[in-house]
CSV table of C-alpha atoms in Angstrom, one decimal:
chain,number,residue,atom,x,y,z
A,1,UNK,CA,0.0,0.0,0.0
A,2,UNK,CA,1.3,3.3,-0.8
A,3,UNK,CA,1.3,6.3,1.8
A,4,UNK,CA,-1.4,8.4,-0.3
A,5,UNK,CA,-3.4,5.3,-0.5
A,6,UNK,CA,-5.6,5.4,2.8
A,7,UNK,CA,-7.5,1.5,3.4
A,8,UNK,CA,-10.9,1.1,4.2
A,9,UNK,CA,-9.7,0.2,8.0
A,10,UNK,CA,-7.9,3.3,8.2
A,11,UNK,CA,-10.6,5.5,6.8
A,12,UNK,CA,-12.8,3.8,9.3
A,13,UNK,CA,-10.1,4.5,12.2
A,14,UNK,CA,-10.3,8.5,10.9
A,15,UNK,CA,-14.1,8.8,10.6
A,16,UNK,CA,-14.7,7.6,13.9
A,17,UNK,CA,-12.1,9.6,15.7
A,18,UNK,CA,-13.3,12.3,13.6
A,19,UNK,CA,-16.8,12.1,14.7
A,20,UNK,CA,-16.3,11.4,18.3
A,21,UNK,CA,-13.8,15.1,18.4
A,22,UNK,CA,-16.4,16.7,17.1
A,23,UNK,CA,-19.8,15.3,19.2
A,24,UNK,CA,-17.8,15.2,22.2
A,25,UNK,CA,-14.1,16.9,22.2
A,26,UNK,CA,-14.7,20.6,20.9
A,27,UNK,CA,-18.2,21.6,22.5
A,28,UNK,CA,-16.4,21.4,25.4
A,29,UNK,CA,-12.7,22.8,24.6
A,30,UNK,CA,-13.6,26.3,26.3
A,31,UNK,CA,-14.5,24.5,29.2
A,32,UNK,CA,-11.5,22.2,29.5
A,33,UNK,CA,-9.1,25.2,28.7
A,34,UNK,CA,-10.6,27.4,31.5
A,35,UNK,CA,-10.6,24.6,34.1
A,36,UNK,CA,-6.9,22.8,33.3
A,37,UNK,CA,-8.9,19.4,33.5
A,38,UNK,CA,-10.2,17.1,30.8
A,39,UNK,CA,-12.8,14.8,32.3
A,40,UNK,CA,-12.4,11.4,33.4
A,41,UNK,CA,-15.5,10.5,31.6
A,42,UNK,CA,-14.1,11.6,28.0
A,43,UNK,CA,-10.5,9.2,28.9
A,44,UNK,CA,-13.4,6.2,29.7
A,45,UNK,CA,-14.7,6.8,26.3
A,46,UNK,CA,-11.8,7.1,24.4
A,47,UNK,CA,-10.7,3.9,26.2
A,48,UNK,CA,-14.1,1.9,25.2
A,49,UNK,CA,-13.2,3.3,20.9
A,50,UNK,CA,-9.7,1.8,21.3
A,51,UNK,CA,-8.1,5.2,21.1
A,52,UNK,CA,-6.1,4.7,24.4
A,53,UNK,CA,-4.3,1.8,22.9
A,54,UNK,CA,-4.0,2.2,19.2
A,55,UNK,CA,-0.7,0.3,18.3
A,56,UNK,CA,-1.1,-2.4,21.5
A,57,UNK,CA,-2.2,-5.7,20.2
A,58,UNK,CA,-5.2,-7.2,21.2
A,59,UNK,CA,-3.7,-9.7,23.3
A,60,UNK,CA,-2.8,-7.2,25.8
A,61,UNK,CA,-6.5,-5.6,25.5
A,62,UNK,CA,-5.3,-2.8,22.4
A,63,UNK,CA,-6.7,-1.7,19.2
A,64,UNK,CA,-3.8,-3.3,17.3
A,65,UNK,CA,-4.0,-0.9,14.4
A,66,UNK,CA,-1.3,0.4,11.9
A,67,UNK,CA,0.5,3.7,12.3
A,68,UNK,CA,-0.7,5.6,9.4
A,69,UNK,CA,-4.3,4.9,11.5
A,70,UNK,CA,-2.7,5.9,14.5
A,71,UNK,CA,-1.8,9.0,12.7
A,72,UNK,CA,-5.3,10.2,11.5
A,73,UNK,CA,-6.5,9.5,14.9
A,74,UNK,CA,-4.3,11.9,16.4
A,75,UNK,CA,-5.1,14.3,14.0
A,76,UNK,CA,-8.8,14.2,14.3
A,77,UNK,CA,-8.7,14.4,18.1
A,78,UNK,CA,-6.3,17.1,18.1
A,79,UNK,CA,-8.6,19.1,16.1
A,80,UNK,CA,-11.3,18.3,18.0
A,81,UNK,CA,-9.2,19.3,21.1
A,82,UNK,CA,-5.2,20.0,21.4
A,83,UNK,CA,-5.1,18.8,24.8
A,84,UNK,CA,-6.8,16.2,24.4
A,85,UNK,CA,-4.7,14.9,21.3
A,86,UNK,CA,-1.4,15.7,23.3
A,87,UNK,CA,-2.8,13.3,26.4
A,88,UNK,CA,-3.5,11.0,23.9
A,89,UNK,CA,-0.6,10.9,21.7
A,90,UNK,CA,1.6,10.7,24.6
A,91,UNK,CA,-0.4,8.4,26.4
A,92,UNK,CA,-0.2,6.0,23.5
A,93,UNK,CA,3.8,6.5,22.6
A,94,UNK,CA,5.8,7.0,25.9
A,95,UNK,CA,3.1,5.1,27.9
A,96,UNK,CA,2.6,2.1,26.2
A,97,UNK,CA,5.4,2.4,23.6
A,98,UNK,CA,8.4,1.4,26.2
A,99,UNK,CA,6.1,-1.1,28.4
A,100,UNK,CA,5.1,-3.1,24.4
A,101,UNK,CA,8.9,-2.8,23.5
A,102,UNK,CA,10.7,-3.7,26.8
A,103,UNK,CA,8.2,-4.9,29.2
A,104,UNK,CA,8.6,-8.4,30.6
A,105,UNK,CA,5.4,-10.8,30.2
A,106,UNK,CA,4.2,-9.9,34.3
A,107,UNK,CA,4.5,-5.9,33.2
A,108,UNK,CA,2.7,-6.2,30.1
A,109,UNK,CA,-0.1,-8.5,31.6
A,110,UNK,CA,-0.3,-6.0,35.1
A,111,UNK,CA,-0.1,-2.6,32.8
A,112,UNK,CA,-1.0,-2.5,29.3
A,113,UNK,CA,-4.7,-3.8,29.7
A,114,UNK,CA,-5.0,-1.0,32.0
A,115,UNK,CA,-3.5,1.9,29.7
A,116,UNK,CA,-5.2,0.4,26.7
A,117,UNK,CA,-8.5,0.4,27.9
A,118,UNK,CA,-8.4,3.8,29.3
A,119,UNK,CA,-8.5,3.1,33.0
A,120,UNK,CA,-5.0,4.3,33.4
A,121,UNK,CA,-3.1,6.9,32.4
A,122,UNK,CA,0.7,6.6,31.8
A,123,UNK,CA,3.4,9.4,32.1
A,124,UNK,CA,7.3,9.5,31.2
A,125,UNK,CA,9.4,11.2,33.4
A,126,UNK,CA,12.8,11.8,31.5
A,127,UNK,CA,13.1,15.4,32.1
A,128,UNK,CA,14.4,17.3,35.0
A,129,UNK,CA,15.4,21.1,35.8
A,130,UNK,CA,18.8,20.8,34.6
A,131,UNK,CA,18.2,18.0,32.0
A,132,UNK,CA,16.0,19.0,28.7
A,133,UNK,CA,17.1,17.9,25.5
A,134,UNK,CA,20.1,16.6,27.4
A,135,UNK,CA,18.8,13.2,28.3
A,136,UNK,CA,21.9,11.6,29.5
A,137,UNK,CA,22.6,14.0,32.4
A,138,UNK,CA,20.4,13.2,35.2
A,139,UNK,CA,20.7,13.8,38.3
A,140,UNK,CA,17.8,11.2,39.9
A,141,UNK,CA,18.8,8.4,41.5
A,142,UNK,CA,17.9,4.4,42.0
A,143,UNK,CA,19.4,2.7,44.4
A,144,UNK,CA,19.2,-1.4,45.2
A,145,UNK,CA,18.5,-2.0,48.6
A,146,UNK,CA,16.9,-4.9,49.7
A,147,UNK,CA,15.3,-6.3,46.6
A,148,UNK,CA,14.0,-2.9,46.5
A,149,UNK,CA,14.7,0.2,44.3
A,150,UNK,CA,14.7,3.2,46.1
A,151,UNK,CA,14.8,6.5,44.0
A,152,UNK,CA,15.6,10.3,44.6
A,153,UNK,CA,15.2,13.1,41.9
A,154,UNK,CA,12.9,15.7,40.3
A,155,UNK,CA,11.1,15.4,37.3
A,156,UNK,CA,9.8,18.2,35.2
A,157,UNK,CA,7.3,18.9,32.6
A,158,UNK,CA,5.5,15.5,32.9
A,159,UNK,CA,2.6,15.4,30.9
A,160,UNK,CA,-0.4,13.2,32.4
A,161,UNK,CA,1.5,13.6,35.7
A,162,UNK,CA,-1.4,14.7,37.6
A,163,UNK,CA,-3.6,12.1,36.1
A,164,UNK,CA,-1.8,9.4,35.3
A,165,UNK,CA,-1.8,5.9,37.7
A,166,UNK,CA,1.9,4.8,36.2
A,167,UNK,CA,4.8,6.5,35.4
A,168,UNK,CA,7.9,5.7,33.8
A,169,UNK,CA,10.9,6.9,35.3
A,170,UNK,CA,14.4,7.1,34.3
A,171,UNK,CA,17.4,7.5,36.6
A,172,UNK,CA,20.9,6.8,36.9
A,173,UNK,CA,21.7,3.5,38.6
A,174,UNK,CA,25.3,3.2,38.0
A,175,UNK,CA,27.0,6.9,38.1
A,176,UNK,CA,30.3,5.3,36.9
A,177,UNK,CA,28.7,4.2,33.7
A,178,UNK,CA,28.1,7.8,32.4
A,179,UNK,CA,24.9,7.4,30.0
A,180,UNK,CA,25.2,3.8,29.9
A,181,UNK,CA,24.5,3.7,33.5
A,182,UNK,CA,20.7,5.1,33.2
A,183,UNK,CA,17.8,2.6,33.6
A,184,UNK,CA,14.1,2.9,33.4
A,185,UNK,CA,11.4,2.0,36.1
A,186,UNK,CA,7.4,1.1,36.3
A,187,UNK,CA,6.5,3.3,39.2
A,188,UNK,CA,2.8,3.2,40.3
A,189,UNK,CA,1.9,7.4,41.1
A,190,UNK,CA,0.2,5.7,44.2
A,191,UNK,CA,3.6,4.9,45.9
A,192,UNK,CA,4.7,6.3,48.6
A,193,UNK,CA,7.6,9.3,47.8
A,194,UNK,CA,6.2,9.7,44.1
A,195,UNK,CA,5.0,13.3,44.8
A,196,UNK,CA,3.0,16.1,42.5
A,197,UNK,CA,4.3,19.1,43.6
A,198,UNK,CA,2.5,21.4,41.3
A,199,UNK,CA,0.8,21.2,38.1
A,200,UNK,CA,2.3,24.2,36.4
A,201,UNK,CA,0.2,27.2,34.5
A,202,UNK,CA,0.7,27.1,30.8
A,203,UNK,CA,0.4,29.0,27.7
A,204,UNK,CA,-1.2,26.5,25.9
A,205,UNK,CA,-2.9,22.9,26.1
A,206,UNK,CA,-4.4,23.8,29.0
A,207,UNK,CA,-6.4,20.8,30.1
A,208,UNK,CA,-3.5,18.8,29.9
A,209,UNK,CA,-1.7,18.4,32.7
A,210,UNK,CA,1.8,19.2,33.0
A,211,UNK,CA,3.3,18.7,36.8
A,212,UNK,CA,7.1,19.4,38.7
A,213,UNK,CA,7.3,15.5,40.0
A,214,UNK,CA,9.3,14.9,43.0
A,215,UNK,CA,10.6,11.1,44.4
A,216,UNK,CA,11.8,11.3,47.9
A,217,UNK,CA,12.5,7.5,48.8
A,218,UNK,CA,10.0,6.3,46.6
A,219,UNK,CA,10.7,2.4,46.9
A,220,UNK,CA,9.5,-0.3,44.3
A,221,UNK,CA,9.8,-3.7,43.6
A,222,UNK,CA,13.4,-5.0,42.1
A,223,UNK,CA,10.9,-6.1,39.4
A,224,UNK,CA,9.7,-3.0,38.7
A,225,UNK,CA,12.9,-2.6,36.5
A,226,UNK,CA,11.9,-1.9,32.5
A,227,UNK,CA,14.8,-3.4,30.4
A,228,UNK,CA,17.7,-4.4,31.5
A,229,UNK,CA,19.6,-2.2,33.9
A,230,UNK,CA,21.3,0.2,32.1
A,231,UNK,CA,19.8,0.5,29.2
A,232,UNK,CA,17.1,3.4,30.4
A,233,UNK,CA,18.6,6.1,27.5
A,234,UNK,CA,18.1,3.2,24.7
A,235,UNK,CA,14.8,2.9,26.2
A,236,UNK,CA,14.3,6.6,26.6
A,237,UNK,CA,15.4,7.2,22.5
A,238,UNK,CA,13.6,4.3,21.1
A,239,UNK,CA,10.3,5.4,21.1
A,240,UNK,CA,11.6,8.8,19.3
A,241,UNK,CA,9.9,8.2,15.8
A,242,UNK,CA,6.8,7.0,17.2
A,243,UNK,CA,6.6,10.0,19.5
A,244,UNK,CA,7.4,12.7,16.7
A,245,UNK,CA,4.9,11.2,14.4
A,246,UNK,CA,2.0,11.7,16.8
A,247,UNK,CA,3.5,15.2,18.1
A,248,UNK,CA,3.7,16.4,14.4
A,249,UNK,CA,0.0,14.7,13.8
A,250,UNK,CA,-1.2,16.7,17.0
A,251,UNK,CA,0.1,20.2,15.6
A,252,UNK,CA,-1.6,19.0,12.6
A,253,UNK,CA,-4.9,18.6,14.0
A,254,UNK,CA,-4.7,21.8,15.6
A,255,UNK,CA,-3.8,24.2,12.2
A,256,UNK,CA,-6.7,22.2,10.6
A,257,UNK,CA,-8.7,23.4,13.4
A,258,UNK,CA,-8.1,26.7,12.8
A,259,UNK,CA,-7.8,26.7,9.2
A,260,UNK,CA,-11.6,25.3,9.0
A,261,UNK,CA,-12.8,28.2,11.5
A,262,UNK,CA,-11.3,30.8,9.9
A,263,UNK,CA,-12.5,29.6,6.1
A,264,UNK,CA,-16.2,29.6,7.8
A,265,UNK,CA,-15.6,33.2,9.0
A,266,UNK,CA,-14.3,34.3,6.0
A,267,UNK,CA,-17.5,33.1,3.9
A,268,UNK,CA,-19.7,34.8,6.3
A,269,UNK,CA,-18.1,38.1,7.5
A,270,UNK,CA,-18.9,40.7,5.3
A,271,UNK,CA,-16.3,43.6,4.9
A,272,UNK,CA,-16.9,46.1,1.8
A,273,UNK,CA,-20.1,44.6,0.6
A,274,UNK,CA,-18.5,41.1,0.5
A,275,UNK,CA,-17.4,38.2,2.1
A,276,UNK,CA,-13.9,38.1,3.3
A,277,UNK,CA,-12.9,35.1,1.4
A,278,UNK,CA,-13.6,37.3,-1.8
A,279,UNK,CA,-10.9,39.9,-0.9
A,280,UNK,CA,-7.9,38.4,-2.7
A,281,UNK,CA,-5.2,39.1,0.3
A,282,UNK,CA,-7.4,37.0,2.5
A,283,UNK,CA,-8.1,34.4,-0.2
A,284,UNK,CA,-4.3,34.2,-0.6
A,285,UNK,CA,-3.8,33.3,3.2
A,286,UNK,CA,-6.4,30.4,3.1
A,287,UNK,CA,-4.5,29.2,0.0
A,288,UNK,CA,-1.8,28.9,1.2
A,289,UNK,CA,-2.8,27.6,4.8
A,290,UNK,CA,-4.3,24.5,3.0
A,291,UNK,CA,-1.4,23.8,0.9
A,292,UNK,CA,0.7,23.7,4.2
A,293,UNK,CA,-1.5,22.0,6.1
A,294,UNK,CA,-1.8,19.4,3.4
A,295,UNK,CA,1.9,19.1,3.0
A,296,UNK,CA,2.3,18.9,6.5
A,297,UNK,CA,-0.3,15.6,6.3
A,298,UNK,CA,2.1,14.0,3.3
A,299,UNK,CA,5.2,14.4,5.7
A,300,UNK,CA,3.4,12.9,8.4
A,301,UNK,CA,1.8,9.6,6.7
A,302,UNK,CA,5.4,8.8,4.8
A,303,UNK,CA,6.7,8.9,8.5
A,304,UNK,CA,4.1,6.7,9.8
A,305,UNK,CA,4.0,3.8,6.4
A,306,UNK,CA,7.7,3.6,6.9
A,307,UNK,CA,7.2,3.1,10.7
A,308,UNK,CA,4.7,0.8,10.1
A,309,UNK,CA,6.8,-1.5,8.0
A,310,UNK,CA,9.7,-1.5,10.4
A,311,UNK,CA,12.1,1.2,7.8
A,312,UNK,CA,14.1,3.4,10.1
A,313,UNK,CA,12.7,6.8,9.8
A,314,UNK,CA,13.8,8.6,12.2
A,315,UNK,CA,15.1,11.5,9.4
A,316,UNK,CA,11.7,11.7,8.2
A,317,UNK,CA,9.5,11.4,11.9
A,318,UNK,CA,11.8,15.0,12.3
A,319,UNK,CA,10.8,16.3,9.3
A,320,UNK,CA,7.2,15.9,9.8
A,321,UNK,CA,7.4,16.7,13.5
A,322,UNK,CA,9.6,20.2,12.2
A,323,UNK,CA,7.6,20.9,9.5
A,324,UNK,CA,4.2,20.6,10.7
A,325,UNK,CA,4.6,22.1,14.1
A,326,UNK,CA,6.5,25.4,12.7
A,327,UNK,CA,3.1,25.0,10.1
A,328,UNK,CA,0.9,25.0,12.9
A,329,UNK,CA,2.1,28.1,14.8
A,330,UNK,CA,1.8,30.2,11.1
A,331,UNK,CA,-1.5,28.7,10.0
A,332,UNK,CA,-3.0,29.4,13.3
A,333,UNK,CA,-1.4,33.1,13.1
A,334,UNK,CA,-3.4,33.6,9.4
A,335,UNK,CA,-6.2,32.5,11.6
A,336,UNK,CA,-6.0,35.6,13.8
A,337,UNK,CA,-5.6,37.4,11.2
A,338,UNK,CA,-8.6,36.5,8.9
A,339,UNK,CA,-10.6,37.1,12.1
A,340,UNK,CA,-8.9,40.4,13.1
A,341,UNK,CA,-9.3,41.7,15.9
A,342,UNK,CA,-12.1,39.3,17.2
A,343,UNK,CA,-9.7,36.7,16.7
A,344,UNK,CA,-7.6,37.8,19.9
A,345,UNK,CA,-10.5,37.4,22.0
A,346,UNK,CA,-11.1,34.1,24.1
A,347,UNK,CA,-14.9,34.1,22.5
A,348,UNK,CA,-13.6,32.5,19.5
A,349,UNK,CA,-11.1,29.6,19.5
A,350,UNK,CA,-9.1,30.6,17.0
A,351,UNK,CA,-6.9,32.2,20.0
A,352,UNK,CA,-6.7,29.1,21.8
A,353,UNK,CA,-5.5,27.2,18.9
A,354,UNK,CA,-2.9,29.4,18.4
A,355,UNK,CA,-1.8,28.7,22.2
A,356,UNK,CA,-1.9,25.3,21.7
A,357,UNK,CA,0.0,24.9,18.8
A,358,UNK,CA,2.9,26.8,19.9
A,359,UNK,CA,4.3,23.9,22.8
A,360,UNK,CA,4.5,21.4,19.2
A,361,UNK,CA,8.0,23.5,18.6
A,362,UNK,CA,9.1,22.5,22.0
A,363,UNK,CA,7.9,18.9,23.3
A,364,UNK,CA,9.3,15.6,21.9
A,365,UNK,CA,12.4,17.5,20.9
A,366,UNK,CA,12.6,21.0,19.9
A,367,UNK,CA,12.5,22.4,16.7
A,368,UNK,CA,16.5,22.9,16.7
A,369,UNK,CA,17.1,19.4,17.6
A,370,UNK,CA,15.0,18.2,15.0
A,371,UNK,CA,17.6,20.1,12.1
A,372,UNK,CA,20.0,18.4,13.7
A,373,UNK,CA,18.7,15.2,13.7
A,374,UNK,CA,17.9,15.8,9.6
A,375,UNK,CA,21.6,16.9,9.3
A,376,UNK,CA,23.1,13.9,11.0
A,377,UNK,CA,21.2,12.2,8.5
A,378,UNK,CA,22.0,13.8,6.0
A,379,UNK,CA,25.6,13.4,7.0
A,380,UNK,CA,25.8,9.7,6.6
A,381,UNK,CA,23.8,9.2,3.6
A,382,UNK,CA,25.4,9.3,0.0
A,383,UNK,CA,23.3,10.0,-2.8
């Protein structure tokens, strides 16, 4: 199957995830946005439509579906809601991704039912204060003690952290080792030391949660260990492609979003006797917002059919992730613009797309990391 060939699954896959954003994600956006809380009773659902588990097979209670479907889904629940499709997408990648890959039988019978279904939330906590893009120097700690690991550290920006029942946590087990001495843990958010210390204020993606995690003695069984020890920063990388594609799918969601509000205001604002849309500057901007945006949705789906059948892509996850999310910040900008200055008012969520579509530069890798992911690429390859 070629990438621009969609199959009948995978249009299936896009019109349900298309209709549930719309009957239940946007009406209540506003409301999510204002509060900082998406509720419960939308993660249940999206757990019953096999959105929580896309790419789990069904042995372990997912969807089992392919990654171009994967893809669409985020798309279509990202428009519906950005914070909604950033929950999801990293729900479904650095969730379940490392417990699928690296899990031994007892974690993926105890865990992934539970994420898949939508019962549980999962969370990655990689990053800390000092430690961003920089994922080999951390500063937590595990130590053995017991047939217990016992860890020490900070996390920051974790997504789902507020919400989520597991988390995965990386820390360095053997300081010696340098990079090689990171390792990864299953740590239930119940356990005692595994503390939310705040769930920050954000520009964007508001209903998301996004929490400063704490672990002060937080003790967990030996088994708990993901992988074998040592290999937390292979674990941490692995899931890279998989990540980008549904972070570039999410930015996607959102510009389309905005791109379909503001062609609906520009066919029914009138402005010198005339719709907008017949004013050729702002016919111009529409133009060329759909030509990015459907760019954008090329970039992505080449990333995902090559993911899908196991071809390393990690050049082309970073260009989809780069192009779409740097897209998504200048589509949603047209957007204002078309709307003027109605569009800078909360009433209309043109101004809230715009706020969500700016973290998609930031989260899964930045935007410069991404060039220099393509260059190192590029550097290897001979043409």
């Amino acid at each position: 199957m070629g990438f621009l060939e969609l199959s009948e699954e995978q249009i299936m896959v896009r019109d349900m995830a298309r209709d549930f954003a719309r009957n239940e994600l946007t009406p209540h956006s506003e409301r999510w946005d204002r509060d900082g809380w998406i509720d419960d009773s939308v993660i249940a659902q999206m757990g019953d439509l096999g959105l929580m588990g896309m790419v789990v097979p069904e042995e372990w209670g997912g969807a089992n579906v392919d990654y171009v479907s994967y893809a669409l889904a985020v798309e279509e629940i990202s428009a519906g809601d950005g914070a909604v499709g950033a929950m999801m997408s990293i729900h479904n990648s650095v969730g379940c991704g490392p417990i699928l890959k690296y899990g031994s039988e007892e974690q993926k019978k105890t865990w992934l039912g539970e994420l898949a279904s939508g019962r549980s939330v999962g969370c990655f906590c990689l990053t800390e204060p000092q430690a961003g893009s920089e994922a080999n120097n951390l500063k937590t700690r595990a130590v053995l003690k017991d047939g217990k690991w016992v860890l020490n550290g900070s996390k920051q920006f974790v997504s789902n952290g507020k919400r989520a029942a597991l988390a995965i946590v990386f820390a360095v087990t053997d300081p010696e080792l340098g990079k090689k001495g990171i390792s990864a843990f299953l740590v239930p958010t119940n356990t005692p030391g595994f503390i939310v210390n705040r769930v920050e204020k954000k520009l964007g993606i508001r209903g998301s949660d996004t929490c400063a995690i704490t672990l002060d003695q937080c003790e967990i069984p030996e088994s708990n260990l993901l992988g074998p020890r040592g290999k937390g920063l292979a674990i941490a990388l692995s899931n890279l492609e998989g990540g980008r594609i549904g972070i570039a799918a999410q930015a996607l969601g959102i510009a389309r979003a905005a791109f379909e509000s503001a062609l609906r205001y520009s066919k029914e604002r009138i402005q010198f006797g005339v719709p907008l849309i017949e004013h050729q500057s702002v016919a111009g901007f529409l133009a060329d917002m759909q030509t990015q945006i459907n760019a954008a949705r090329l970039l992505i789906l080449q990333a995902a059919s090559m993911r899908e059948r196991n071809v390393p892509c990690i050049s082309e996850a970073s260009q989809a992730k780069l192009f779409a999310s740097e897209m998504a910040e200048a589509v949603c900008s047209k957007a204002i613009q078309i709307y003027g200055g109605y569009g800078y008012l909360e009433d209309y969520p043109v101004e809230r797309h715009y706020r969500d579509a700016r973290i998609t530069q930031i989260y899964e890798g930045t935007s410069e990391v991404q060039r220099l992911v393509i260059a190192r690429v590029l550097k290897e390859t001979d043409f």
